Amino acid sequence: MTKQPVSVNGVVRWKDVGMADEVHTETRESKVGVLRQEIGEVLRSVRQRQGRTLREVSHSARVSLGYLSEVERGQKEASSELLASICTALEIPMSQMLREVADRLAYAEGNYIPDTVPSELTEEFTREVRQLRGGTAAGAH
């Protein structure tokens, strides 16, 4: 039995080479995401979908370009205040960002439960909300 250095999240650990249960443990560890990495990936994904640069978002969020880059790469743990500022700059509710992070973590853990609301109900609800908003504005006149 030989030992081999393995780096997990920047921490070097010594693992026995050739043991089946050790390989299984390593696979399980890599499958479950680290929260800061998932947050970073979601923030980057949102920014890229919007076609915005790191520079634009960092300026709007009032955070340094380098720090925002490290947050997106999952290298820095962002405070709740910083996350709020970044979400505001990206014009998305923090709850939406956290929901996407939670979904990604649940999927990685094998606990993902898909949304079971039928699309026709979602569409009906959306229409009703739009009518109420339009009706309230029309009724106010």
mmCIF file with all atom_site columns, N, CA and C in Angstrom, residues 45-107:
data_model
loop_
_atom_site.group_PDB
_atom_site.id
_atom_site.type_symbol
_atom_site.label_atom_id
_atom_site.label_alt_id
_atom_site.label_comp_id
_atom_site.label_asym_id
_atom_site.label_entity_id
_atom_site.label_seq_id
_atom_site.pdbx_PDB_ins_code
_atom_site.Cartn_x
_atom_site.Cartn_y
_atom_site.Cartn_z
_atom_site.occupancy
_atom_site.B_iso_or_equiv
_atom_site.pdbx_formal_charge
_atom_site.auth_seq_id
_atom_site.auth_comp_id
_atom_site.auth_asym_id
_atom_site.auth_atom_id
_atom_site.pdbx_PDB_model_num
ATOM 1   N N  . SER A 1 45  ? -22.571 32.721 -14.614 1.00 0.00 ? 45  SER A N  1
ATOM 2   C CA . SER A 1 45  ? -23.548 32.322 -15.624 1.00 0.00 ? 45  SER A CA 1
ATOM 3   C C  . SER A 1 45  ? -24.556 33.444 -15.888 1.00 0.00 ? 45  SER A C  1
ATOM 4   N N  . VAL A 1 46  ? -25.060 34.053 -14.819 1.00 0.00 ? 46  VAL A N  1
ATOM 5   C CA . VAL A 1 46  ? -26.012 35.159 -14.968 1.00 0.00 ? 46  VAL A CA 1
ATOM 6   C C  . VAL A 1 46  ? -25.360 36.315 -15.720 1.00 0.00 ? 46  VAL A C  1
ATOM 7   N N  . ARG A 1 47  ? -24.146 36.672 -15.313 1.00 0.00 ? 47  ARG A N  1
ATOM 8   C CA . ARG A 1 47  ? -23.439 37.789 -15.958 1.00 0.00 ? 47  ARG A CA 1
ATOM 9   C C  . ARG A 1 47  ? -23.218 37.510 -17.440 1.00 0.00 ? 47  ARG A C  1
ATOM 10  N N  . GLN A 1 48  ? -22.805 36.294 -17.767 1.00 0.00 ? 48  GLN A N  1
ATOM 11  C CA . GLN A 1 48  ? -22.531 35.957 -19.162 1.00 0.00 ? 48  GLN A CA 1
ATOM 12  C C  . GLN A 1 48  ? -23.806 35.899 -19.990 1.00 0.00 ? 48  GLN A C  1
ATOM 13  N N  . ARG A 1 49  ? -24.907 35.412 -19.387 1.00 0.00 ? 49  ARG A N  1
ATOM 14  C CA . ARG A 1 49  ? -26.185 35.405 -20.111 1.00 0.00 ? 49  ARG A CA 1
ATOM 15  C C  . ARG A 1 49  ? -26.628 36.827 -20.456 1.00 0.00 ? 49  ARG A C  1
ATOM 16  N N  . GLN A 1 50  ? -26.257 37.763 -19.590 1.00 0.00 ? 50  GLN A N  1
ATOM 17  C CA . GLN A 1 50  ? -26.605 39.169 -19.832 1.00 0.00 ? 50  GLN A CA 1
ATOM 18  C C  . GLN A 1 50  ? -25.637 39.830 -20.809 1.00 0.00 ? 50  GLN A C  1
ATOM 19  N N  . GLY A 1 51  ? -24.563 39.133 -21.156 1.00 0.00 ? 51  GLY A N  1
ATOM 20  C CA . GLY A 1 51  ? -23.573 39.689 -22.077 1.00 0.00 ? 51  GLY A CA 1
ATOM 21  C C  . GLY A 1 51  ? -22.758 40.813 -21.462 1.00 0.00 ? 51  GLY A C  1
ATOM 22  N N  . ARG A 1 52  ? -22.573 40.764 -20.152 1.00 0.00 ? 52  ARG A N  1
ATOM 23  C CA . ARG A 1 52  ? -21.852 41.833 -19.448 1.00 0.00 ? 52  ARG A CA 1
ATOM 24  C C  . ARG A 1 52  ? -20.448 41.376 -19.084 1.00 0.00 ? 52  ARG A C  1
ATOM 25  N N  . THR A 1 53  ? -19.566 42.336 -18.928 1.00 0.00 ? 53  THR A N  1
ATOM 26  C CA . THR A 1 53  ? -18.185 42.040 -18.569 1.00 0.00 ? 53  THR A CA 1
ATOM 27  C C  . THR A 1 53  ? -18.015 42.112 -17.048 1.00 0.00 ? 53  THR A C  1
ATOM 28  N N  . LEU A 1 54  ? -16.933 41.495 -16.586 1.00 0.00 ? 54  LEU A N  1
ATOM 29  C CA . LEU A 1 54  ? -16.581 41.603 -15.164 1.00 0.00 ? 54  LEU A CA 1
ATOM 30  C C  . LEU A 1 54  ? -16.432 43.065 -14.772 1.00 0.00 ? 54  LEU A C  1
ATOM 31  N N  . ARG A 1 55  ? -15.813 43.836 -15.639 1.00 0.00 ? 55  ARG A N  1
ATOM 32  C CA . ARG A 1 55  ? -15.568 45.253 -15.353 1.00 0.00 ? 55  ARG A CA 1
ATOM 33  C C  . ARG A 1 55  ? -16.878 46.004 -15.125 1.00 0.00 ? 55  ARG A C  1
ATOM 34  N N  . GLU A 1 56  ? -17.870 45.770 -15.988 1.00 0.00 ? 56  GLU A N  1
ATOM 35  C CA . GLU A 1 56  ? -19.167 46.447 -15.856 1.00 0.00 ? 56  GLU A CA 1
ATOM 36  C C  . GLU A 1 56  ? -19.840 46.104 -14.518 1.00 0.00 ? 56  GLU A C  1
ATOM 37  N N  . VAL A 1 57  ? -19.863 44.822 -14.212 1.00 0.00 ? 57  VAL A N  1
ATOM 38  C CA . VAL A 1 57  ? -20.551 44.383 -12.993 1.00 0.00 ? 57  VAL A CA 1
ATOM 39  C C  . VAL A 1 57  ? -19.787 44.829 -11.753 1.00 0.00 ? 57  VAL A C  1
ATOM 40  N N  . SER A 1 58  ? -18.467 44.752 -11.796 1.00 0.00 ? 58  SER A N  1
ATOM 41  C CA . SER A 1 58  ? -17.684 45.167 -10.625 1.00 0.00 ? 58  SER A CA 1
ATOM 42  C C  . SER A 1 58  ? -17.875 46.658 -10.358 1.00 0.00 ? 58  SER A C  1
ATOM 43  N N  . HIS A 1 59  ? -17.967 47.450 -11.422 1.00 0.00 ? 59  HIS A N  1
ATOM 44  C CA . HIS A 1 59  ? -18.198 48.891 -11.257 1.00 0.00 ? 59  HIS A CA 1
ATOM 45  C C  . HIS A 1 59  ? -19.580 49.145 -10.639 1.00 0.00 ? 59  HIS A C  1
ATOM 46  N N  . SER A 1 60  ? -20.604 48.473 -11.166 1.00 0.00 ? 60  SER A N  1
ATOM 47  C CA . SER A 1 60  ? -21.964 48.650 -10.649 1.00 0.00 ? 60  SER A CA 1
ATOM 48  C C  . SER A 1 60  ? -22.093 48.172 -9.208  1.00 0.00 ? 60  SER A C  1
ATOM 49  N N  . ALA A 1 61  ? -21.396 47.074 -8.886  1.00 0.00 ? 61  ALA A N  1
ATOM 50  C CA . ALA A 1 61  ? -21.488 46.497 -7.538  1.00 0.00 ? 61  ALA A CA 1
ATOM 51  C C  . ALA A 1 61  ? -20.551 47.187 -6.557  1.00 0.00 ? 61  ALA A C  1
ATOM 52  N N  . ARG A 1 62  ? -19.679 48.046 -7.076  1.00 0.00 ? 62  ARG A N  1
ATOM 53  C CA . ARG A 1 62  ? -18.683 48.750 -6.250  1.00 0.00 ? 62  ARG A CA 1
ATOM 54  C C  . ARG A 1 62  ? -17.765 47.778 -5.510  1.00 0.00 ? 62  ARG A C  1
ATOM 55  N N  . VAL A 1 63  ? -17.265 46.808 -6.292  1.00 0.00 ? 63  VAL A N  1
ATOM 56  C CA . VAL A 1 63  ? -16.312 45.838 -5.774  1.00 0.00 ? 63  VAL A CA 1
ATOM 57  C C  . VAL A 1 63  ? -15.172 45.754 -6.789  1.00 0.00 ? 63  VAL A C  1
ATOM 58  N N  . SER A 1 64  ? -13.986 45.465 -6.320  1.00 0.00 ? 64  SER A N  1
ATOM 59  C CA . SER A 1 64  ? -12.853 45.432 -7.244  1.00 0.00 ? 64  SER A CA 1
ATOM 60  C C  . SER A 1 64  ? -13.021 44.315 -8.262  1.00 0.00 ? 64  SER A C  1
ATOM 61  N N  . LEU A 1 65  ? -12.496 44.555 -9.441  1.00 0.00 ? 65  LEU A N  1
ATOM 62  C CA . LEU A 1 65  ? -12.555 43.591 -10.529 1.00 0.00 ? 65  LEU A CA 1
ATOM 63  C C  . LEU A 1 65  ? -11.925 42.265 -10.108 1.00 0.00 ? 65  LEU A C  1
ATOM 64  N N  . GLY A 1 66  ? -10.773 42.326 -9.469  1.00 0.00 ? 66  GLY A N  1
ATOM 65  C CA . GLY A 1 66  ? -10.067 41.125 -9.040  1.00 0.00 ? 66  GLY A CA 1
ATOM 66  C C  . GLY A 1 66  ? -10.855 40.324 -8.022  1.00 0.00 ? 66  GLY A C  1
ATOM 67  N N  . TYR A 1 67  ? -11.494 41.030 -7.094  1.00 0.00 ? 67  TYR A N  1
ATOM 68  C CA . TYR A 1 67  ? -12.258 40.334 -6.056  1.00 0.00 ? 67  TYR A CA 1
ATOM 69  C C  . TYR A 1 67  ? -13.477 39.659 -6.660  1.00 0.00 ? 67  TYR A C  1
ATOM 70  N N  . LEU A 1 68  ? -14.187 40.348 -7.550  1.00 0.00 ? 68  LEU A N  1
ATOM 71  C CA . LEU A 1 68  ? -15.352 39.758 -8.204  1.00 0.00 ? 68  LEU A CA 1
ATOM 72  C C  . LEU A 1 68  ? -14.932 38.528 -9.011  1.00 0.00 ? 68  LEU A C  1
ATOM 73  N N  . SER A 1 69  ? -13.803 38.619 -9.675  1.00 0.00 ? 69  SER A N  1
ATOM 74  C CA . SER A 1 69  ? -13.287 37.479 -10.429 1.00 0.00 ? 69  SER A CA 1
ATOM 75  C C  . SER A 1 69  ? -13.035 36.285 -9.511  1.00 0.00 ? 69  SER A C  1
ATOM 76  N N  . GLU A 1 70  ? -12.450 36.543 -8.335  1.00 0.00 ? 70  GLU A N  1
ATOM 77  C CA . GLU A 1 70  ? -12.182 35.465 -7.377  1.00 0.00 ? 70  GLU A CA 1
ATOM 78  C C  . GLU A 1 70  ? -13.482 34.865 -6.834  1.00 0.00 ? 70  GLU A C  1
ATOM 79  N N  . VAL A 1 71  ? -14.497 35.705 -6.633  1.00 0.00 ? 71  VAL A N  1
ATOM 80  C CA . VAL A 1 71  ? -15.803 35.211 -6.174  1.00 0.00 ? 71  VAL A CA 1
ATOM 81  C C  . VAL A 1 71  ? -16.393 34.303 -7.247  1.00 0.00 ? 71  VAL A C  1
ATOM 82  N N  . GLU A 1 72  ? -16.347 34.734 -8.498  1.00 0.00 ? 72  GLU A N  1
ATOM 83  C CA . GLU A 1 72  ? -16.896 33.936 -9.595  1.00 0.00 ? 72  GLU A CA 1
ATOM 84  C C  . GLU A 1 72  ? -16.168 32.604 -9.754  1.00 0.00 ? 72  GLU A C  1
ATOM 85  N N  . ARG A 1 73  ? -14.877 32.588 -9.473  1.00 0.00 ? 73  ARG A N  1
ATOM 86  C CA . ARG A 1 73  ? -14.100 31.345 -9.596  1.00 0.00 ? 73  ARG A CA 1
ATOM 87  C C  . ARG A 1 73  ? -14.202 30.474 -8.348  1.00 0.00 ? 73  ARG A C  1
ATOM 88  N N  . GLY A 1 74  ? -14.945 30.941 -7.338  1.00 0.00 ? 74  GLY A N  1
ATOM 89  C CA . GLY A 1 74  ? -15.122 30.169 -6.123  1.00 0.00 ? 74  GLY A CA 1
ATOM 90  C C  . GLY A 1 74  ? -13.917 30.186 -5.209  1.00 0.00 ? 74  GLY A C  1
ATOM 91  N N  . GLN A 1 75  ? -13.052 31.178 -5.393  1.00 0.00 ? 75  GLN A N  1
ATOM 92  C CA . GLN A 1 75  ? -11.835 31.278 -4.575  1.00 0.00 ? 75  GLN A CA 1
ATOM 93  C C  . GLN A 1 75  ? -12.038 32.144 -3.336  1.00 0.00 ? 75  GLN A C  1
ATOM 94  N N  . LYS A 1 76  ? -13.039 33.013 -3.357  1.00 0.00 ? 76  LYS A N  1
ATOM 95  C CA . LYS A 1 76  ? -13.334 33.877 -2.213  1.00 0.00 ? 76  LYS A CA 1
ATOM 96  C C  . LYS A 1 76  ? -14.760 33.635 -1.745  1.00 0.00 ? 76  LYS A C  1
ATOM 97  N N  . GLU A 1 77  ? -14.945 33.648 -0.444  1.00 0.00 ? 77  GLU A N  1
ATOM 98  C CA . GLU A 1 77  ? -16.263 33.500 0.172   1.00 0.00 ? 77  GLU A CA 1
ATOM 99  C C  . GLU A 1 77  ? -16.843 34.902 0.315   1.00 0.00 ? 77  GLU A C  1
ATOM 100 N N  . ALA A 1 78  ? -17.875 35.208 -0.451  1.00 0.00 ? 78  ALA A N  1
ATOM 101 C CA . ALA A 1 78  ? -18.466 36.544 -0.440  1.00 0.00 ? 78  ALA A CA 1
ATOM 102 C C  . ALA A 1 78  ? -19.412 36.703 0.750   1.00 0.00 ? 78  ALA A C  1
ATOM 103 N N  . SER A 1 79  ? -19.385 37.874 1.373   1.00 0.00 ? 79  SER A N  1
ATOM 104 C CA . SER A 1 79  ? -20.308 38.169 2.468   1.00 0.00 ? 79  SER A CA 1
ATOM 105 C C  . SER A 1 79  ? -21.711 38.358 1.905   1.00 0.00 ? 79  SER A C  1
ATOM 106 N N  . SER A 1 80  ? -22.702 38.308 2.775   1.00 0.00 ? 80  SER A N  1
ATOM 107 C CA . SER A 1 80  ? -24.080 38.512 2.321   1.00 0.00 ? 80  SER A CA 1
ATOM 108 C C  . SER A 1 80  ? -24.263 39.919 1.755   1.00 0.00 ? 80  SER A C  1
ATOM 109 N N  . GLU A 1 81  ? -23.568 40.888 2.326   1.00 0.00 ? 81  GLU A N  1
ATOM 110 C CA . GLU A 1 81  ? -23.659 42.260 1.819   1.00 0.00 ? 81  GLU A CA 1
ATOM 111 C C  . GLU A 1 81  ? -23.085 42.353 0.412   1.00 0.00 ? 81  GLU A C  1
ATOM 112 N N  . LEU A 1 82  ? -21.958 41.682 0.187   1.00 0.00 ? 82  LEU A N  1
ATOM 113 C CA . LEU A 1 82  ? -21.335 41.704 -1.136  1.00 0.00 ? 82  LEU A CA 1
ATOM 114 C C  . LEU A 1 82  ? -22.221 40.975 -2.144  1.00 0.00 ? 82  LEU A C  1
ATOM 115 N N  . LEU A 1 83  ? -22.789 39.846 -1.748  1.00 0.00 ? 83  LEU A N  1
ATOM 116 C CA . LEU A 1 83  ? -23.685 39.114 -2.648  1.00 0.00 ? 83  LEU A CA 1
ATOM 117 C C  . LEU A 1 83  ? -24.894 39.976 -3.007  1.00 0.00 ? 83  LEU A C  1
ATOM 118 N N  . ALA A 1 84  ? -25.423 40.703 -2.030  1.00 0.00 ? 84  ALA A N  1
ATOM 119 C CA . ALA A 1 84  ? -26.556 41.593 -2.295  1.00 0.00 ? 84  ALA A CA 1
ATOM 120 C C  . ALA A 1 84  ? -26.167 42.661 -3.305  1.00 0.00 ? 84  ALA A C  1
ATOM 121 N N  . SER A 1 85  ? -24.977 43.216 -3.161  1.00 0.00 ? 85  SER A N  1
ATOM 122 C CA . SER A 1 85  ? -24.498 44.243 -4.076  1.00 0.00 ? 85  SER A CA 1
ATOM 123 C C  . SER A 1 85  ? -24.306 43.688 -5.491  1.00 0.00 ? 85  SER A C  1
ATOM 124 N N  . ILE A 1 86  ? -23.761 42.492 -5.592  1.00 0.00 ? 86  ILE A N  1
ATOM 125 C CA . ILE A 1 86  ? -23.540 41.869 -6.905  1.00 0.00 ? 86  ILE A CA 1
ATOM 126 C C  . ILE A 1 86  ? -24.886 41.546 -7.557  1.00 0.00 ? 86  ILE A C  1
ATOM 127 N N  . CYS A 1 87  ? -25.815 40.998 -6.775  1.00 0.00 ? 87  CYS A N  1
ATOM 128 C CA . CYS A 1 87  ? -27.138 40.686 -7.321  1.00 0.00 ? 87  CYS A CA 1
ATOM 129 C C  . CYS A 1 87  ? -27.861 41.943 -7.779  1.00 0.00 ? 87  CYS A C  1
ATOM 130 N N  . THR A 1 88  ? -27.723 43.020 -7.031  1.00 0.00 ? 88  THR A N  1
ATOM 131 C CA . THR A 1 88  ? -28.325 44.296 -7.437  1.00 0.00 ? 88  THR A CA 1
ATOM 132 C C  . THR A 1 88  ? -27.713 44.763 -8.745  1.00 0.00 ? 88  THR A C  1
ATOM 133 N N  . ALA A 1 89  ? -26.395 44.655 -8.854  1.00 0.00 ? 89  ALA A N  1
ATOM 134 C CA . ALA A 1 89  ? -25.712 45.050 -10.085 1.00 0.00 ? 89  ALA A CA 1
ATOM 135 C C  . ALA A 1 89  ? -26.162 44.182 -11.263 1.00 0.00 ? 89  ALA A C  1
ATOM 136 N N  . LEU A 1 90  ? -26.443 42.915 -11.002 1.00 0.00 ? 90  LEU A N  1
ATOM 137 C CA . LEU A 1 90  ? -26.900 42.004 -12.052 1.00 0.00 ? 90  LEU A CA 1
ATOM 138 C C  . LEU A 1 90  ? -28.414 42.092 -12.274 1.00 0.00 ? 90  LEU A C  1
ATOM 139 N N  . GLU A 1 91  ? -29.074 42.886 -11.440 1.00 0.00 ? 91  GLU A N  1
ATOM 140 C CA . GLU A 1 91  ? -30.520 43.088 -11.518 1.00 0.00 ? 91  GLU A CA 1
ATOM 141 C C  . GLU A 1 91  ? -31.297 41.780 -11.388 1.00 0.00 ? 91  GLU A C  1
ATOM 142 N N  . ILE A 1 92  ? -30.874 40.942 -10.419 1.00 0.00 ? 92  ILE A N  1
ATOM 143 C CA . ILE A 1 92  ? -31.608 39.719 -10.101 1.00 0.00 ? 92  ILE A CA 1
ATOM 144 C C  . ILE A 1 92  ? -31.820 39.675 -8.589  1.00 0.00 ? 92  ILE A C  1
ATOM 145 N N  . PRO A 1 93  ? -32.947 39.153 -8.145  1.00 0.00 ? 93  PRO A N  1
ATOM 146 C CA . PRO A 1 93  ? -33.149 39.010 -6.702  1.00 0.00 ? 93  PRO A CA 1
ATOM 147 C C  . PRO A 1 93  ? -32.156 37.989 -6.136  1.00 0.00 ? 93  PRO A C  1
ATOM 148 N N  . MET A 1 94  ? -31.660 38.256 -4.942  1.00 0.00 ? 94  MET A N  1
ATOM 149 C CA . MET A 1 94  ? -30.739 37.314 -4.313  1.00 0.00 ? 94  MET A CA 1
ATOM 150 C C  . MET A 1 94  ? -31.421 35.963 -4.137  1.00 0.00 ? 94  MET A C  1
ATOM 151 N N  . SER A 1 95  ? -32.714 35.967 -3.862  1.00 0.00 ? 95  SER A N  1
ATOM 152 C CA . SER A 1 95  ? -33.437 34.703 -3.683  1.00 0.00 ? 95  SER A CA 1
ATOM 153 C C  . SER A 1 95  ? -33.375 33.846 -4.948  1.00 0.00 ? 95  SER A C  1
ATOM 154 N N  . GLN A 1 96  ? -33.433 34.470 -6.101  1.00 0.00 ? 96  GLN A N  1
ATOM 155 C CA . GLN A 1 96  ? -33.350 33.733 -7.368  1.00 0.00 ? 96  GLN A CA 1
ATOM 156 C C  . GLN A 1 96  ? -31.964 33.109 -7.526  1.00 0.00 ? 96  GLN A C  1
ATOM 157 N N  . MET A 1 97  ? -30.932 33.887 -7.210  1.00 0.00 ? 97  MET A N  1
ATOM 158 C CA . MET A 1 97  ? -29.564 33.368 -7.303  1.00 0.00 ? 97  MET A CA 1
ATOM 159 C C  . MET A 1 97  ? -29.370 32.208 -6.328  1.00 0.00 ? 97  MET A C  1
ATOM 160 N N  . LEU A 1 98  ? -29.842 32.381 -5.089  1.00 0.00 ? 98  LEU A N  1
ATOM 161 C CA . LEU A 1 98  ? -29.689 31.324 -4.086  1.00 0.00 ? 98  LEU A CA 1
ATOM 162 C C  . LEU A 1 98  ? -30.511 30.088 -4.438  1.00 0.00 ? 98  LEU A C  1
ATOM 163 N N  . ARG A 1 99  ? -31.665 30.290 -5.053  1.00 0.00 ? 99  ARG A N  1
ATOM 164 C CA . ARG A 1 99  ? -32.484 29.150 -5.471  1.00 0.00 ? 99  ARG A CA 1
ATOM 165 C C  . ARG A 1 99  ? -31.746 28.336 -6.522  1.00 0.00 ? 99  ARG A C  1
ATOM 166 N N  . GLU A 1 100 ? -31.110 29.015 -7.464  1.00 0.00 ? 100 GLU A N  1
ATOM 167 C CA . GLU A 1 100 ? -30.343 28.318 -8.493  1.00 0.00 ? 100 GLU A CA 1
ATOM 168 C C  . GLU A 1 100 ? -29.158 27.581 -7.873  1.00 0.00 ? 100 GLU A C  1
ATOM 169 N N  . VAL A 1 101 ? -28.503 28.206 -6.902  1.00 0.00 ? 101 VAL A N  1
ATOM 170 C CA . VAL A 1 101 ? -27.397 27.547 -6.194  1.00 0.00 ? 101 VAL A CA 1
ATOM 171 C C  . VAL A 1 101 ? -27.914 26.311 -5.470  1.00 0.00 ? 101 VAL A C  1
ATOM 172 N N  . ALA A 1 102 ? -29.044 26.446 -4.770  1.00 0.00 ? 102 ALA A N  1
ATOM 173 C CA . ALA A 1 102 ? -29.615 25.315 -4.031  1.00 0.00 ? 102 ALA A CA 1
ATOM 174 C C  . ALA A 1 102 ? -29.985 24.178 -4.975  1.00 0.00 ? 102 ALA A C  1
ATOM 175 N N  . ASP A 1 103 ? -30.543 24.512 -6.133  1.00 0.00 ? 103 ASP A N  1
ATOM 176 C CA . ASP A 1 103 ? -30.890 23.481 -7.111  1.00 0.00 ? 103 ASP A CA 1
ATOM 177 C C  . ASP A 1 103 ? -29.647 22.741 -7.595  1.00 0.00 ? 103 ASP A C  1
ATOM 178 N N  . ARG A 1 104 ? -28.575 23.487 -7.841  1.00 0.00 ? 104 ARG A N  1
ATOM 179 C CA . ARG A 1 104 ? -27.328 22.866 -8.309  1.00 0.00 ? 104 ARG A CA 1
ATOM 180 C C  . ARG A 1 104 ? -26.749 21.948 -7.240  1.00 0.00 ? 104 ARG A C  1
ATOM 181 N N  . LEU A 1 105 ? -26.777 22.392 -5.987  1.00 0.00 ? 105 LEU A N  1
ATOM 182 C CA . LEU A 1 105 ? -26.260 21.558 -4.897  1.00 0.00 ? 105 LEU A CA 1
ATOM 183 C C  . LEU A 1 105 ? -27.118 20.302 -4.720  1.00 0.00 ? 105 LEU A C  1
ATOM 184 N N  . ALA A 1 106 ? -28.433 20.471 -4.763  1.00 0.00 ? 106 ALA A N  1
ATOM 185 C CA . ALA A 1 106 ? -29.333 19.319 -4.617  1.00 0.00 ? 106 ALA A CA 1
ATOM 186 C C  . ALA A 1 106 ? -29.101 18.312 -5.731  1.00 0.00 ? 106 ALA A C  1
ATOM 187 N N  . TYR A 1 107 ? -28.921 18.800 -6.941  1.00 0.00 ? 107 TYR A N  1
ATOM 188 C CA . TYR A 1 107 ? -28.666 17.910 -8.077  1.00 0.00 ? 107 TYR A CA 1
ATOM 189 C C  . TYR A 1 107 ? -27.354 17.157 -7.884  1.00 0.00 ? 107 TYR A C  1
#
